[in-house]
Coordinates of C-alpha atoms in Angstrom, one line a residue:
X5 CA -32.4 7.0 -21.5
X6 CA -29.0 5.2 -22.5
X7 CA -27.5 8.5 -22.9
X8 CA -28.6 9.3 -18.9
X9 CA -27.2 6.4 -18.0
X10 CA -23.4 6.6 -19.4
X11 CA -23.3 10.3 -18.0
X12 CA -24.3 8.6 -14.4
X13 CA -21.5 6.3 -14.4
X14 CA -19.3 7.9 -16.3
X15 CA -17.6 10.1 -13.4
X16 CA -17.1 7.2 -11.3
X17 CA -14.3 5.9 -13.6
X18 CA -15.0 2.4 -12.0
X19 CA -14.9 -1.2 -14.0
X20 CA -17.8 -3.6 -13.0
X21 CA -19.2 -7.4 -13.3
X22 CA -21.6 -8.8 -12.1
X23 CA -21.0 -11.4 -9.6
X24 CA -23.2 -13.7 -7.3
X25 CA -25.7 -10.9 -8.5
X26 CA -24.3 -8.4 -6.9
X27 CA -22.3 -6.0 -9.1
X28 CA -18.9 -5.5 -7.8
X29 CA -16.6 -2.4 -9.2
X30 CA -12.8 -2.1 -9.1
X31 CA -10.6 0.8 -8.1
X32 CA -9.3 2.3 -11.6
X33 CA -6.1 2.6 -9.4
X34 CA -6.1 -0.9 -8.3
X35 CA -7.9 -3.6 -9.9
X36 CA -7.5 -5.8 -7.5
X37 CA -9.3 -3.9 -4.6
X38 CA -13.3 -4.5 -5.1
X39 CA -15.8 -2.2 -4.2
X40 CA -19.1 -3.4 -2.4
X41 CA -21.8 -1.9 -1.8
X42 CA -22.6 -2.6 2.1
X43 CA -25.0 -1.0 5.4
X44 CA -22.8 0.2 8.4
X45 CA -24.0 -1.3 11.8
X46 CA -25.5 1.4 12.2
X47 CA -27.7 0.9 9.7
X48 CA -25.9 4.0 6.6
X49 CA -25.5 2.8 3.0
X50 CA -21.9 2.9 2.4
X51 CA -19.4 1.3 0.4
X52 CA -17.0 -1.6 1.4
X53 CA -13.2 -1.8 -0.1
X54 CA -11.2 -5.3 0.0
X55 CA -9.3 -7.6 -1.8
X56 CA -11.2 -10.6 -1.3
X57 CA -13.7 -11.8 -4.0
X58 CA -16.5 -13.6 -1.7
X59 CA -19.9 -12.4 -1.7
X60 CA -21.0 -10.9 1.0
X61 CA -18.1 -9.6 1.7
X62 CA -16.4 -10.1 5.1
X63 CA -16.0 -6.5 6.6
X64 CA -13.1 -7.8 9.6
X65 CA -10.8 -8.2 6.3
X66 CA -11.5 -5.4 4.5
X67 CA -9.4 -2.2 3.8
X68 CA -11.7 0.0 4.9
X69 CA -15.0 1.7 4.0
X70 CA -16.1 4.6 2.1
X71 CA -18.9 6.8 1.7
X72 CA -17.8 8.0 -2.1
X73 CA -16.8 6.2 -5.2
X74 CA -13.8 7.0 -5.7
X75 CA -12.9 7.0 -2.0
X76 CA -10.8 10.2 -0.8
X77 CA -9.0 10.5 2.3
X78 CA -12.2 12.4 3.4
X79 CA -14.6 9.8 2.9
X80 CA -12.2 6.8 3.7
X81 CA -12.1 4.9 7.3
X82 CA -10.0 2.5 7.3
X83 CA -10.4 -1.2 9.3
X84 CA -7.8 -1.3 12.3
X85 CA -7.4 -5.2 11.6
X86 CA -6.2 -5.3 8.1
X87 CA -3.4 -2.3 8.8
X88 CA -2.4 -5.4 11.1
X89 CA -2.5 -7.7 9.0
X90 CA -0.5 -5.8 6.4
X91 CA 2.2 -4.9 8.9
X92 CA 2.7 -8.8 10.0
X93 CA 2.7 -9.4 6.5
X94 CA 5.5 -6.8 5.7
X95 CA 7.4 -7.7 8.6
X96 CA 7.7 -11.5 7.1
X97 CA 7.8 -10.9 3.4
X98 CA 9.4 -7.2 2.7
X99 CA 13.5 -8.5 3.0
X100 CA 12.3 -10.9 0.1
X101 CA 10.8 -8.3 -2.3
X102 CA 12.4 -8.3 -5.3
X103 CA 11.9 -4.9 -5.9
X104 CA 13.1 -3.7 -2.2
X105 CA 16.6 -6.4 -2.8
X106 CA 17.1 -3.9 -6.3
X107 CA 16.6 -1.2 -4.3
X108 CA 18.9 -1.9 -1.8
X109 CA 21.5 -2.9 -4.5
X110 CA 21.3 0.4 -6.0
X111 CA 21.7 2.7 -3.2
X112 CA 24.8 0.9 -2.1
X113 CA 26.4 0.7 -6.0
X114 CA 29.5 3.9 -6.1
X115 CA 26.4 6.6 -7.0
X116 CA 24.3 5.5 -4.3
X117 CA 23.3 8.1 -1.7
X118 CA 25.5 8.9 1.6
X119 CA 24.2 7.8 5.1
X120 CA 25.9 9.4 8.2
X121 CA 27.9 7.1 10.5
X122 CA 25.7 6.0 13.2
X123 CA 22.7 5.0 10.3
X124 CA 20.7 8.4 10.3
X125 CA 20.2 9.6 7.3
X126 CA 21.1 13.6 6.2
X127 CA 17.6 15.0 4.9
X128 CA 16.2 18.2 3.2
X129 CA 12.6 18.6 3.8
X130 CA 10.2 15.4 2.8
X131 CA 12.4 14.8 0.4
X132 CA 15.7 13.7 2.2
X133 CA 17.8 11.0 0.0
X134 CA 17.9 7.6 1.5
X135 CA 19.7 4.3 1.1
X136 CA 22.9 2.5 1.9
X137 CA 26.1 4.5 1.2
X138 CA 28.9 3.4 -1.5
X139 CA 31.5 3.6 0.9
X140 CA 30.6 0.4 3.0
X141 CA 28.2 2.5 5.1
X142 CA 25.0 0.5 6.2
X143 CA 21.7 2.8 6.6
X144 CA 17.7 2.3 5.6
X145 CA 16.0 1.5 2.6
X146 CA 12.3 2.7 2.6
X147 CA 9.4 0.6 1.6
X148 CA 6.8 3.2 0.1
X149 CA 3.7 2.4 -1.9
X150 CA 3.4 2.7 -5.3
X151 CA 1.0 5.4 -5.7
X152 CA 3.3 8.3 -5.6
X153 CA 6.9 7.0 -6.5
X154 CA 9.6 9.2 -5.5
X155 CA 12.4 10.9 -7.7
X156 CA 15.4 8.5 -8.2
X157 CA 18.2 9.3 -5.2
X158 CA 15.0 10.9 -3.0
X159 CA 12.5 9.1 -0.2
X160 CA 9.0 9.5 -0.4
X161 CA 6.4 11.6 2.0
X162 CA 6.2 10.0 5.5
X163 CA 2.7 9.1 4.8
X164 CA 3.7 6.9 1.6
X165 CA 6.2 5.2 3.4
X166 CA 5.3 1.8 4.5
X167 CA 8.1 1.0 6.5
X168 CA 12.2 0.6 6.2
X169 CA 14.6 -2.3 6.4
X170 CA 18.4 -2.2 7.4
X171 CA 20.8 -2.8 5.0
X172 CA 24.9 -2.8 5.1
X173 CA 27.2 -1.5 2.8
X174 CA 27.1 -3.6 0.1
X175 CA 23.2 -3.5 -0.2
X176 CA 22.5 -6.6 1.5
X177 CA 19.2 -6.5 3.8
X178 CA 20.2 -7.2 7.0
X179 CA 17.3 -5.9 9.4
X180 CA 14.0 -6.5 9.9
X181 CA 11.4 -4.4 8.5
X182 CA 10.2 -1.6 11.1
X183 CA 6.7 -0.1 10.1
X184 CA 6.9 3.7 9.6
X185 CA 4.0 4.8 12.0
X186 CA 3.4 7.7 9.9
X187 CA 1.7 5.6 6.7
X188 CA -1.5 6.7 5.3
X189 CA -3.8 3.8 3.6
X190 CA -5.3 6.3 1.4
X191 CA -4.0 10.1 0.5
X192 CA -4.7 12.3 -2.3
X193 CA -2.7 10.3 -4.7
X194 CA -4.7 7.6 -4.4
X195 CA -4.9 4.2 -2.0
X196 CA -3.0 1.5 -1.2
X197 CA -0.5 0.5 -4.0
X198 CA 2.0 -2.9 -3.3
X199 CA 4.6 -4.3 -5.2
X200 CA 3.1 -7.5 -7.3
X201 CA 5.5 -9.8 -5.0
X202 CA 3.7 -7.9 -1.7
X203 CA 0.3 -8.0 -3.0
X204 CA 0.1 -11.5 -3.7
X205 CA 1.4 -11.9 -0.2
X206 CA -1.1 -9.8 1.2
X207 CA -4.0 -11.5 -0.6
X208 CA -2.6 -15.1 0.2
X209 CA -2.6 -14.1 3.9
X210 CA -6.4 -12.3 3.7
X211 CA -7.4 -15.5 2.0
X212 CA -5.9 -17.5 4.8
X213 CA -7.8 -15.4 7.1
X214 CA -11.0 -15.8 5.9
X215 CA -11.0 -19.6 6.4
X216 CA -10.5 -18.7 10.3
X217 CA -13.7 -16.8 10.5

């Protein structure tokens, strides 16, 4: 019987505790986003993704839902409200992301990469390079998630980047963030992946939320 039970759970390559007995399991991906068990409103078992820890759940907050473990972009649909509130949260906290600012810094040291005049950037397929010039020539530094980082000198897939920033020539962020409209919560490399600095951001803000309802 034990040995039926590791080759059950084995595939699902999730973490669990039990908590508020209800057994809560983690994205191998993402420790932080917690997987509940939960019934649509229509009445279909399915599975619940967030970041918050409270038990039940609150559904408004969460990522999204999914009818597999691990979720796929097949299975995922995602909540309309938190894409929201990660844009709002973006649009206050991405010019102060340490890892953006480094970014930024880089692309506009003597080997950065070359922006045309007027800010648009030259491209070659989905892989176009992207930052500020070294010549004192402003442009766009992309925020992309974590779950597929691109080659040094290129820019991610539109559906991995978050959003972009301004910046001038000497790497200093001086835009605010636009949202890409072409992100993806979840693709085949995997879901939602923040900077620590953003992620802590985002969770204060859910947590914020959650006190509203």
């Amino acid at each position: 019987m034990a040995s039926t039970t590791r080759l059950l759970f084995r595939p699902l390559a999730l973490s669990t505790t039990f908590n508020s007995r209800r057994y809560v399991s983690t994205l191998p991906s993402n420790p932080l986003i917690k997987i509940f068990p939960h019934l649509s409103p229509a009445g279909e078992s399915t599975n619940l993704l967030t970041y918050l820890d409270s038990t039940p759940p609150n559904p408004s907050l969460a990522i999204g839902t999914s009818t597999a473990v691990p979720p796929t972009p097949q299975s995922f649909s995602s909540n309309p409200k938190f894409l929201s509130i990660l844009n709002d949260v973006l649009a206050q906290n991405a010019a102060q992301d340490p890892e953006l600012k480094s970014q930024a810094q880089a692309f506009a040291s003597p080997g950065g990469f070359t922006f045309i005049g007027n800010g648009k950037k030259e491209t070659s397929g989905a892989s176009g390079e992207g930052g500020a010039g070294g010549a004192g020539i402003g442009g766009w530094v992309h925020l992309s998630d974590t779950r597929n980082p691109p080659d040094f000198g290129r820019i991610a897939w539109p559906e991995d980047i978050l959003g972009s920033v301004e910046v001038d020539g000497q790497g200093q962020i001086i835009g605010n963030y636009q949202p890409s409209g072409t992100y993806r919560i979840i693709t085949n490399q995997g879901m939602l992946g923040l900077s620590p600095f953003l992620e802590k951001k985002l969770i204060a803000r859910l947590r914020e939320e959650e006190t509203k309802v």
